[in-house]
Coordinates of C-alpha atoms and ligand atoms in Angstrom, one line a residue:
M458 CA 3.2 10.4 -27.3
S459 CA -0.6 10.4 -28.3
D460 CA -3.0 13.5 -28.3
H461 CA -5.6 11.7 -26.6
Q462 CA -3.5 10.5 -23.5
E463 CA -3.8 12.3 -19.8
H464 CA -1.2 13.5 -18.3
I465 CA -0.9 13.5 -14.5
V466 CA 1.8 15.6 -12.4
I467 CA 2.4 15.2 -8.7
L468 CA 4.5 16.4 -6.0
P469 CA 4.9 14.7 -2.7
Y470 CA 5.7 16.3 0.3
L471 CA 9.8 16.0 1.1
A472 CA 9.5 13.1 3.7
L473 CA 10.0 9.1 3.2
G474 CA 6.7 9.2 4.3
H475 CA 5.0 11.2 2.6
M476 CA 6.8 9.4 -0.8
I477 CA 5.8 6.5 -0.1
P478 CA 2.1 6.6 -0.4
F479 CA 2.5 8.9 -3.2
I480 CA 4.6 6.6 -5.5
A481 CA 1.6 4.1 -5.0
L482 CA -0.4 6.1 -5.9
A483 CA 0.7 7.1 -9.1
K484 CA 1.0 3.7 -10.0
K485 CA -2.5 3.0 -9.1
I486 CA -4.1 5.9 -11.2
Q487 CA -1.5 4.8 -13.9
E488 CA -2.6 1.4 -14.0
R489 CA -6.4 1.8 -14.1
T490 CA -5.7 4.8 -16.2
N491 CA -2.9 4.6 -18.3
Y492 CA -2.3 8.1 -18.1
K493 CA 1.1 9.3 -18.4
I494 CA 2.4 10.6 -14.8
T495 CA 5.0 12.6 -13.9
I496 CA 6.5 12.8 -9.9
V497 CA 7.9 15.9 -9.5
S498 CA 10.5 16.6 -6.5
T499 CA 14.0 17.9 -5.4
P500 CA 17.3 16.3 -7.2
L501 CA 18.7 14.1 -4.5
N502 CA 14.6 12.9 -3.6
V503 CA 14.7 11.9 -7.5
K504 CA 17.6 10.1 -6.9
Y505 CA 16.2 8.1 -4.1
L506 CA 12.7 7.9 -6.2
N507 CA 14.1 6.7 -9.5
S508 CA 16.1 3.7 -7.7
T509 CA 13.0 2.3 -5.4
I510 CA 10.5 2.9 -8.9
A511 CA 13.6 0.6 -11.2
K512 CA 13.6 -1.7 -8.6
D513 CA 10.0 -3.0 -9.2
S514 CA 9.7 -4.4 -12.7
T515 CA 5.9 -3.4 -12.7
N516 CA 6.6 -0.1 -13.7
S517 CA 5.9 1.1 -17.1
N518 CA 7.4 4.0 -18.9
N519 CA 4.7 6.0 -18.1
I520 CA 6.2 7.0 -14.7
S521 CA 8.1 9.6 -15.0
L522 CA 10.5 12.0 -12.8
V523 CA 11.5 14.9 -12.8
S524 CA 13.9 17.2 -10.7
L525 CA 13.1 20.6 -9.5
P526 CA 16.5 22.8 -9.0
Y527 CA 16.7 22.6 -4.9
N528 CA 20.1 23.5 -2.8
S529 CA 19.5 23.0 1.2
S530 CA 22.3 25.0 2.0
E531 CA 20.8 28.0 0.4
H532 CA 17.8 27.6 2.8
G533 CA 20.0 27.3 6.1
L534 CA 19.8 23.1 6.0
P535 CA 23.0 21.2 6.4
P536 CA 24.4 20.5 3.1
N537 CA 22.2 17.8 0.9
T538 CA 19.2 17.5 3.0
E539 CA 16.5 17.4 1.1
N540 CA 14.3 15.4 3.0
T541 CA 12.9 14.6 7.1
E542 CA 14.5 11.6 7.4
A543 CA 17.4 11.9 10.7
L544 CA 16.9 16.0 10.0
P545 CA 17.3 17.5 13.6
L546 CA 13.6 18.9 14.9
K547 CA 15.4 22.4 14.9
H548 CA 15.5 22.6 11.4
M549 CA 11.5 20.8 10.6
V550 CA 10.6 24.0 9.9
T551 CA 12.9 25.3 7.9
I552 CA 12.4 22.4 5.6
F553 CA 8.9 23.1 5.4
N554 CA 9.5 26.7 4.9
S555 CA 12.1 26.1 1.9
T556 CA 9.8 23.9 0.5
L557 CA 8.2 27.3 -1.2
S558 CA 11.3 27.8 -3.1
L559 CA 9.8 25.0 -5.3
K560 CA 6.7 27.2 -6.4
E561 CA 8.7 28.7 -9.4
P562 CA 10.1 26.1 -10.9
L563 CA 7.2 23.9 -10.6
Q564 CA 5.1 26.3 -13.3
K565 CA 7.7 26.6 -15.3
L566 CA 8.3 23.1 -15.5
I567 CA 4.2 22.4 -16.3
L568 CA 4.7 25.0 -19.0
E569 CA 7.3 22.9 -20.4
I570 CA 4.9 20.3 -20.2
I571 CA 2.0 22.0 -21.6
E572 CA 4.3 22.9 -25.0
K573 CA 5.4 19.5 -25.3
D574 CA 1.9 17.9 -24.6
G575 CA 0.1 20.5 -26.7
K576 CA -2.4 20.9 -23.6
P577 CA -2.5 21.2 -20.0
P578 CA -1.8 18.3 -17.5
L579 CA -5.3 17.0 -16.8
C580 CA -4.3 17.8 -13.0
I581 CA -1.6 18.2 -10.1
V582 CA -2.4 16.3 -7.2
S583 CA 0.0 17.8 -4.7
D584 CA 0.8 17.0 -0.7
T585 CA -1.3 18.1 1.4
F586 CA 1.4 20.4 2.7
M587 CA 2.6 21.9 -1.2
G588 CA -0.6 24.2 -0.9
F589 CA 1.9 26.3 -3.5
A590 CA 0.8 24.0 -6.2
S591 CA -3.2 25.3 -5.9
E592 CA -1.4 28.7 -7.4
V593 CA 0.5 26.7 -10.2
A594 CA -2.5 24.7 -11.4
R595 CA -5.0 27.9 -12.0
S596 CA -2.5 30.2 -13.5
C597 CA -1.7 27.1 -16.0
G598 CA -5.4 26.4 -16.7
T599 CA -5.2 23.4 -14.8
F600 CA -7.2 21.9 -11.4
N601 CA -5.4 21.3 -8.2
V602 CA -5.9 18.4 -6.1
S603 CA -4.1 17.7 -2.3
F604 CA -3.7 14.7 -1.3
T605 CA -3.2 14.1 2.0
T606 CA -0.8 11.1 3.2
A607 CA -2.2 11.3 6.5
G608 CA -5.4 9.6 8.0
A609 CA -8.8 11.6 7.6
Y610 CA -9.3 12.4 11.7
G611 CA -5.9 12.9 12.3
T612 CA -5.6 15.3 9.0
A613 CA -8.7 17.1 9.8
A614 CA -7.7 17.7 13.7
Y615 CA -3.9 19.0 12.3
V616 CA -5.1 21.4 9.7
S617 CA -7.7 22.3 12.3
L618 CA -5.5 23.3 15.0
W619 CA -2.9 25.3 13.2
L620 CA -5.6 27.1 11.2
N621 CA -8.0 27.8 13.9
L622 CA -5.6 27.7 17.1
P623 CA -8.4 26.4 19.6
H624 CA -6.0 25.3 22.4
L625 CA -5.6 29.2 22.7
L626 CA -9.3 28.8 24.3
A627 CA -8.6 25.7 26.4
I628 CA -10.0 25.3 30.0
D629 CA -8.7 22.8 31.9
G630 CA -6.8 21.6 29.5
V631 CA -9.7 20.7 27.3
F632 CA -10.8 22.8 24.2
K633 CA -13.3 22.2 20.8
M634 CA -11.6 21.3 17.9
P635 CA -13.4 23.5 14.7
G636 CA -14.8 21.1 12.1
F637 CA -15.3 18.3 14.3
D638 CA -19.0 16.9 15.4
D639 CA -20.1 18.1 18.4
S640 CA -20.0 14.2 19.4
C641 CA -16.3 13.8 18.5
C642 CA -15.0 17.6 19.1
F643 CA -13.1 17.6 22.4
F644 CA -9.8 17.5 22.5
S645 CA -7.4 17.4 24.9
V646 CA -4.1 20.2 25.0
D647 CA -2.0 16.9 26.4
Q648 CA -2.8 15.4 22.2
L649 CA -0.9 18.5 21.3
H650 CA 3.1 18.1 20.3
P651 CA 5.0 20.1 22.4
F652 CA 5.3 22.8 19.0
M653 CA 1.6 22.8 18.9
K654 CA 1.6 23.8 21.9
L655 CA 3.4 26.6 21.8
A656 CA 1.6 27.5 18.4
N657 CA 0.1 31.1 19.4
G658 CA 0.1 32.3 15.6
D659 CA 3.3 34.8 15.8
D660 CA 6.0 31.9 16.2
P661 CA 7.2 30.0 12.8
W662 CA 5.6 27.0 13.1
S663 CA 2.4 28.7 13.4
K664 CA 3.1 31.0 10.5
V665 CA 4.8 28.4 8.2
V666 CA 2.4 25.6 8.4
K667 CA -0.1 28.1 7.8
S668 CA 1.2 29.2 4.7
L669 CA 1.9 25.4 3.4
L670 CA -1.8 24.4 4.5
L671 CA -4.1 27.0 3.8
P672 CA -4.0 27.1 0.5
S673 CA -4.5 23.5 -0.2
F674 CA -8.2 24.5 0.4
D675 CA -8.4 26.2 -3.0
S676 CA -8.0 23.2 -4.7
I677 CA -11.2 21.0 -5.9
G678 CA -11.0 18.2 -3.6
F679 CA -9.1 16.2 -1.2
L680 CA -7.8 12.3 -1.7
C681 CA -6.9 10.4 1.3
N682 CA -5.2 7.3 2.1
S683 CA -7.8 5.6 3.9
V684 CA -11.2 4.2 4.3
E685 CA -14.2 5.9 4.8
D686 CA -16.0 3.4 6.7
I687 CA -13.1 3.3 9.4
E688 CA -13.3 6.8 10.4
P689 CA -16.3 8.4 8.7
M690 CA -16.0 11.1 11.7
G691 CA -12.6 12.7 10.2
V692 CA -14.1 12.4 6.5
K693 CA -16.8 14.9 7.5
A694 CA -14.4 17.0 9.8
I695 CA -12.1 17.6 6.5
E696 CA -15.6 18.3 4.5
N697 CA -16.7 20.9 7.0
L698 CA -13.6 22.5 7.2
T699 CA -12.6 23.1 3.9
K700 CA -16.2 22.5 1.9
L701 CA -14.9 20.2 -0.4
P702 CA -15.1 16.8 -1.6
V703 CA -13.2 13.8 0.2
W704 CA -12.3 11.0 -2.3
C705 CA -10.8 7.9 0.4
I706 CA -8.9 5.4 -2.0
G707 CA -6.4 4.0 0.6
P708 CA -5.2 2.3 1.7
L709 CA -2.0 2.4 -0.3
L710 CA -0.5 -0.8 0.9
P711 CA 1.5 -3.7 -1.1
Q712 CA -1.5 -6.1 -2.9
C713 CA 0.6 -8.9 -0.8
M714 CA -1.1 -7.3 2.4
L715 CA -4.9 -6.6 0.9
K716 CA -5.3 -10.3 -0.3
K717 CA -4.8 -12.7 2.8
S718 CA -4.6 -15.8 1.3
E719 CA -1.5 -14.7 -0.7
K720 CA 0.5 -12.9 2.3
D721 CA 2.3 -16.0 3.2
S722 CA 4.0 -16.6 -0.4
I723 CA 4.7 -13.2 -1.1
F724 CA 8.0 -11.3 -0.1
E725 CA 7.4 -7.7 -1.4
S726 CA 10.2 -5.4 0.1
R727 CA 9.5 -1.8 1.2
I728 CA 10.5 0.2 -1.0
G729 CA 13.7 1.8 -0.8
K730 CA 14.9 0.2 2.5
E731 CA 17.8 -2.5 3.1
H732 CA 16.4 -4.9 5.5
G733 CA 18.9 -5.3 8.6
L734 CA 17.0 -9.0 9.0
S735 CA 15.4 -11.3 5.8
P736 CA 12.2 -11.6 5.9
E737 CA 13.2 -15.6 6.0
E738 CA 14.8 -15.3 9.5
C739 CA 12.0 -13.0 10.7
I740 CA 8.8 -15.7 9.7
S741 CA 11.6 -18.7 11.2
W742 CA 11.3 -16.9 14.0
L743 CA 7.7 -16.0 14.6
N744 CA 7.4 -19.6 13.7
E745 CA 8.1 -20.6 16.7
H746 CA 6.1 -18.6 19.1
P747 CA 2.4 -19.1 19.7
E748 CA 0.0 -17.5 17.6
R749 CA -1.1 -13.8 18.6
S750 CA 2.1 -14.0 21.8
V751 CA 4.6 -11.4 19.9
L752 CA 4.7 -8.0 20.5
Y753 CA 6.7 -5.9 17.3
I754 CA 8.1 -2.8 18.3
S755 CA 9.1 0.0 15.9
F756 CA 9.2 3.8 16.0
G757 CA 9.1 4.4 12.3
S758 CA 11.7 5.5 9.5
Q759 CA 11.5 9.7 10.9
N760 CA 11.8 8.7 14.9
T761 CA 13.4 7.3 18.1
I762 CA 13.1 7.9 21.6
S763 CA 15.3 8.6 24.4
T764 CA 18.0 6.5 26.4
S765 CA 16.1 6.3 29.4
Q766 CA 13.0 5.6 27.8
M767 CA 14.6 2.9 25.8
M768 CA 15.7 1.3 29.4
A769 CA 12.3 1.7 30.9
L770 CA 10.8 -0.4 27.7
A771 CA 13.6 -2.9 27.9
M772 CA 12.9 -3.8 31.4
G773 CA 9.2 -3.7 31.1
L774 CA 9.7 -6.1 28.1
E775 CA 11.7 -8.4 30.0
E776 CA 9.7 -8.3 33.3
S777 CA 6.5 -8.8 31.1
E778 CA 8.0 -12.2 29.8
R779 CA 6.3 -11.5 26.3
P780 CA 7.4 -12.5 23.1
F781 CA 9.1 -9.1 21.0
I782 CA 10.7 -8.1 17.8
W783 CA 11.7 -4.7 18.2
V784 CA 13.7 -2.8 16.0
V785 CA 16.1 -0.7 18.4
R786 CA 17.1 3.3 16.5
P787 CA 20.5 5.2 18.6
P788 CA 18.0 7.5 20.6
I789 CA 17.9 10.9 21.1
G790 CA 21.1 12.6 20.6
F791 CA 23.2 9.6 18.8
D792 CA 23.5 9.8 14.9
I793 CA 20.8 8.2 13.9
K794 CA 22.4 6.3 10.8
G795 CA 25.3 5.1 13.9
E796 CA 26.2 2.0 15.1
F797 CA 24.6 0.4 17.9
R798 CA 25.6 0.8 21.2
S799 CA 24.9 -2.1 24.1
E800 CA 24.7 0.8 26.7
W801 CA 21.7 2.1 25.0
L802 CA 20.1 -1.3 26.9
P803 CA 20.2 -2.6 30.2
K804 CA 23.6 -4.4 30.7
G805 CA 23.4 -7.9 29.3
F806 CA 20.1 -7.7 27.8
Q807 CA 20.8 -8.2 24.6
E808 CA 22.4 -11.8 25.5
R809 CA 19.5 -13.2 27.9
V810 CA 16.9 -12.3 25.4
S811 CA 18.3 -13.8 22.5
K812 CA 19.9 -16.7 24.3
S813 CA 15.9 -17.1 25.7
K814 CA 14.3 -16.9 22.4
K815 CA 11.7 -14.3 24.0
G816 CA 13.2 -11.4 22.0
L817 CA 14.7 -10.3 18.6
L818 CA 16.2 -7.2 18.3
V819 CA 17.0 -5.9 14.8
K820 CA 19.4 -3.2 14.2
S821 CA 18.3 -1.3 11.3
W822 CA 15.3 -2.0 9.6
A823 CA 12.5 -5.1 9.6
P824 CA 10.4 -6.2 7.1
Q825 CA 7.3 -5.0 9.3
L826 CA 4.8 -6.4 6.5
Q827 CA 5.4 -9.7 6.6
I828 CA 6.1 -9.5 10.7
L829 CA 2.7 -7.7 11.0
S830 CA 0.9 -10.0 8.4
H831 CA 2.5 -12.9 10.7
S832 CA -0.3 -14.7 12.7
S833 CA 2.2 -14.9 15.6
T834 CA 2.0 -10.9 15.9
G835 CA -0.4 -10.2 18.6
A836 CA 0.1 -6.2 19.0
F837 CA 2.4 -3.2 17.4
L838 CA 3.7 -1.0 19.8
T839 CA 4.0 2.4 17.3
H840 CA 4.6 6.1 17.1
C841 CA 1.2 5.2 14.8
G842 CA 2.5 7.0 11.6
W843 CA 0.1 6.5 9.2
N844 CA 1.5 4.1 7.2
S845 CA 2.0 1.8 10.0
V846 CA -1.5 2.4 11.2
L847 CA -2.6 1.1 8.3
E848 CA -0.6 -1.9 7.6
S849 CA -1.4 -2.5 11.4
L850 CA -4.8 -2.3 11.3
S851 CA -5.1 -4.2 7.9
Q852 CA -3.5 -7.4 9.3
G853 CA -6.3 -6.8 12.4
V854 CA -3.1 -6.4 14.6
P855 CA -4.0 -3.9 17.6
I856 CA -1.9 -1.1 18.3
I857 CA -0.2 0.2 21.5
S858 CA 0.5 3.8 20.8
W859 CA 3.8 6.2 21.8
P860 CA 3.1 9.3 19.5
L861 CA 6.1 11.3 18.7
A862 CA 5.8 13.6 16.0
G863 CA 3.0 15.9 13.4
E864 CA -0.4 14.3 14.0
Q865 CA 0.3 11.1 15.9
A866 CA -1.5 11.6 18.8
F867 CA -4.4 12.4 17.1
N868 CA -4.2 9.5 15.3
S869 CA -3.7 7.9 19.2
K870 CA -6.8 9.4 19.9
L871 CA -8.7 8.1 16.7
L872 CA -7.4 3.8 17.3
M873 CA -8.7 4.5 21.2
E874 CA -12.0 6.3 21.2
E875 CA -13.5 5.9 17.7
M876 CA -12.3 2.4 16.9
G877 CA -11.5 1.0 20.4
V878 CA -8.0 -1.1 19.1
C879 CA -5.5 0.6 21.0
V880 CA -4.0 1.7 24.0
E881 CA -1.4 4.2 24.7
L882 CA 1.8 3.7 26.7
T883 CA 3.3 7.0 26.8
K884 CA 3.6 10.3 24.6
W885 CA 6.6 12.3 22.6
Y886 CA 10.1 12.4 23.7
S887 CA 10.1 13.8 27.0
S888 CA 8.1 12.2 28.8
D889 CA 8.3 9.7 31.8
V890 CA 8.0 6.0 30.9
D891 CA 7.9 3.4 34.0
K892 CA 8.6 -0.1 33.3
E893 CA 5.8 -1.0 35.4
D894 CA 3.6 0.9 32.5
V895 CA 4.9 -1.0 29.7
K896 CA 4.3 -4.3 31.7
K897 CA 0.3 -3.5 32.4
V898 CA 0.0 -2.2 28.7
V899 CA 2.1 -5.4 27.1
E900 CA -0.6 -7.6 29.4
T901 CA -3.5 -5.6 28.3
V902 CA -3.1 -5.4 24.5
L903 CA -1.8 -9.2 24.7
G904 CA -4.3 -10.4 27.4
E905 CA -6.3 -13.6 25.7
S906 CA -9.7 -12.4 27.8
G907 CA -11.4 -9.0 28.6
K908 CA -10.1 -5.9 26.7
G909 CA -7.0 -7.8 24.6
K910 CA -9.6 -9.8 23.1
E911 CA -12.1 -7.0 22.8
M912 CA -9.2 -4.9 20.7
K913 CA -8.5 -7.9 19.0
E914 CA -12.1 -8.5 17.8
K915 CA -12.3 -4.8 17.0
A916 CA -9.6 -4.7 14.7
N917 CA -9.9 -7.6 12.8
K918 CA -13.0 -6.4 12.0
I919 CA -11.5 -3.2 10.7
G920 CA -9.1 -5.3 8.9
M921 CA -11.2 -6.7 6.6
C922 CA -13.1 -3.9 6.2
I923 CA -9.9 -2.1 5.2
R924 CA -9.2 -4.8 2.9
D925 CA -12.6 -4.7 1.1
A926 CA -12.3 -1.6 0.6
V927 CA -9.3 -1.6 -2.4
K928 CA -11.6 -4.6 -4.2
E929 CA -12.2 -4.5 -8.2
G930 CA -14.3 -6.6 -10.1
D931 CA -17.8 -6.8 -9.5
F932 CA -17.9 -5.8 -6.6
K933 CA -16.1 -2.9 -6.0
G934 CA -14.8 -1.7 -2.7
S935 CA -15.7 2.0 -1.7
S936 CA -12.1 2.9 -1.8
A937 CA -12.1 1.4 -5.6
K938 CA -15.3 3.2 -6.3
S939 CA -13.8 6.1 -5.2
L940 CA -10.6 6.2 -7.3
D941 CA -13.5 5.6 -10.4
D942 CA -15.1 8.4 -8.9
F943 CA -12.3 11.0 -8.6
I944 CA -10.8 9.9 -12.6
S945 CA -14.3 11.2 -13.7
T946 CA -14.9 14.1 -12.2
L947 CA -11.5 15.2 -13.5
L948 CA -12.6 14.5 -17.1
C949 CA -16.0 16.5 -16.4
R950 CA -14.4 19.4 -15.1
R951 CA -12.0 19.1 -18.1
N952 CA -14.4 18.7 -20.9
M953 CA -16.3 21.7 -18.7
S954 CA -13.3 23.7 -19.4
S955 CA -12.4 23.3 -22.8
Ligands
NAG997 C1 16.9 6.8 -13.6 O1 17.9 5.8 -13.1 C2 18.5 5.1 -14.3 C3 19.4 4.2 -14.4 O2 19.1 2.9 -13.7 C4 18.8 6.4 -15.7 O3 19.3 6.0 -16.7 C5 18.1 7.7 -15.2 O4 18.8 8.5 -16.6 C6 17.4 7.5 -14.3 N1 16.5 8.9 -14.1 C7 16.6 9.9 -13.6 C8 15.5 10.9 -13.6 O5 17.5 10.2 -12.2
NAG998 C1 2.3 4.3 -22.3 O1 0.7 5.1 -22.4 C2 0.7 5.0 -23.9 C3 -0.9 5.4 -24.4 O2 -1.7 4.5 -23.9 C4 0.4 3.5 -24.6 O3 0.2 3.3 -26.0 C5 2.4 2.7 -23.8 O4 2.0 1.6 -24.3 C6 2.4 3.1 -22.5 N1 3.5 2.4 -22.6 C7 4.1 1.7 -21.1 C8 5.8 1.1 -21.3 O5 2.7 0.9 -20.9
NAG999 C1 24.9 24.5 -3.2 O1 24.9 26.1 -2.1 C2 26.0 25.9 -1.8 C3 26.3 27.9 -1.3 O2 25.4 28.7 -1.8 C4 27.2 25.9 -2.5 O3 28.4 26.5 -2.0 C5 26.9 24.0 -3.9 O4 28.2 23.9 -4.5 C6 25.5 24.2 -3.8 N1 25.5 22.7 -4.5 C7 25.2 22.3 -5.2 C8 24.7 21.1 -6.0 O5 24.8 23.5 -6.2
NAG1000 C1 -19.1 21.4 11.3 O1 -18.3 22.6 12.2 C2 -18.8 23.6 12.7 C3 -17.3 23.9 13.7 O2 -16.9 23.6 14.3 C4 -19.6 22.3 13.9 O3 -20.2 23.4 14.9 C5 -20.4 21.6 13.2 O4 -21.2 20.6 14.1 C6 -19.6 20.6 12.1 N1 -21.0 19.6 11.5 C7 -21.2 18.9 11.1 C8 -21.6 18.3 10.4 O5 -19.7 17.8 11.8
NAG1001 C1 10.6 31.3 5.1 O1 10.8 31.6 4.1 C2 11.0 33.0 3.4 C3 12.1 32.9 2.4 O2 10.8 32.3 1.4 C4 11.2 33.8 4.6 O3 11.4 35.3 4.0 C5 10.7 33.5 5.7 O4 11.5 34.7 6.7 C6 10.6 31.9 5.9 N1 10.2 32.2 7.4 C7 11.2 31.4 8.3 C8 9.9 31.0 9.5 O5 11.9 30.6 7.9
NAG1002 C1 -5.8 28.2 -6.4 C2 -6.6 27.6 -7.6 O1 -6.3 27.8 -8.5 N1 -7.8 27.5 -6.9 C3 -8.8 26.9 -7.9 C4 -8.9 25.0 -7.3 O2 -10.3 24.8 -8.0 C5 -11.5 25.9 -7.6 C6 -11.9 24.6 -8.5 O3 -12.4 24.5 -10.0 C7 -11.3 26.6 -8.5 O4 -12.9 27.5 -7.7 C8 -9.7 27.6 -7.5 O5 -10.0 28.4 -7.7

């Protein structure tokens, strides 16, 4: 390797929803700078990352993968469990905590890199949940940067909640979220995931999450997979909480979604996932439906709902008579990778909706990007994971939210209150949902007039803003400029310290 070539080491959290934007970030920095990038993870995740990167013909040899020793059994996790996908909820805090064991091996790796390159890497970009990388960076003479794969608003609320526990002071179920501007600082205890509601500083979740997040404040700044103009109050809140600069460099989405004109001709598959349904089949089904008429339903790769919720959703959909594509995954209590069973849905549901062409049930994974960018798609019922939110908004598709984990209810609040592009159907696993609720919300959001029309217009505007943010060339968008600024800040710091 040449003496001048810079090297960046990146460390994603052990979840697919985090690794996907990390790979996109690595590619983006690599293409822009030609720096060498090393992605670090555990053995099985590296195997997965390797297979997804290998499938991508545009990858140069300058992105490499290194695995750190990790054995899930030694942490009390099921054997060969190295990421959160399909991991039962009760183990979630254990896998979080287990990541601390990567600290020493990471340090050893950085020292090896220094020996090989003759200088420290330019920086370590670590997931906000891997704050311990800050200490490793310092001890090795480099800089630490925190990358949050969630949105700015969701990140700020999530971090503030765990670090400050403001809900303990709630009055009538409402509390102020420290760090947020006074105009948008009121949050409701209802918006808290059951684990957060119980957090009091002494429970395992509070202790573990705090110990992982807090060291991230000791970095030189935060990278965020978002666009500053779509959630300025979130960006301000992170700056206010951390006293660090925030670079919004998102959305980290495939190119085909960001250039409206090309989207119909490009079939880029979602990395690492085998489709249950080919994009072509999906498109031809969508082609048979009027513009903006179809509801797309998916709760992501990590989450699922209960059997009774599935029943209510199915009945509500059938009564609404709106066409839908539904990615059906086994409900809670069933093996997430198991076979589909018809008893999860009302009797005869599948046959009826298939015969009437009202519904398309997809049993593993749907080509989400193609569906969202199709003009027949009118709304997205989603758990509000940030990747799904960005995918939907980038295409101007309004959202029906059903938060299930993490910071998702904060995302839903942002989408409803600040952006006006969303209606919330219900929350979490245990909540009751009625077929009438489903019907009502679907009617509202897909409605051609009133609130539905308003939401569509707002979503279109936000979509344009998102696509503009990543434009390169003479009229660079805000995220492209922000990425330039990030890289020049690193170089500047390197020069100051050497
Ligand atoms: C990645 O896969 C290739 C084969 O496709 C293999 O030669 C290589 O050793 C793998 N690298 C890692 C880090 O697993
Ligand atoms: C990797 O980076 C080096 C230094 O800039 C460059 O010479 C080389 O062509 C790059 N390799 C690939 C495969 O892009
Ligand atoms: C992981 O640890 C368990 C228990 O200590 C051991 O039985 C197993 O062989 C280890 N697995 C690997 C891949 O080293
Ligand atoms: C920063 O956070 C504090 C404490 O929550 C709050 O009072 C203040 O208004 C915030 N400042 C800005 C600019 O948002
Ligand atoms: C987290 O891991 C450490 C060992 O690294 C252990 O001492 C601690 O008890 C664990 N905490 C929880 C809540 O599992
Ligand atoms: C833990 C650590 O190394 N923190 C450093 C991160 O970067 C800032 C800015 O350079 C330093 O002040 C911290 O000490």
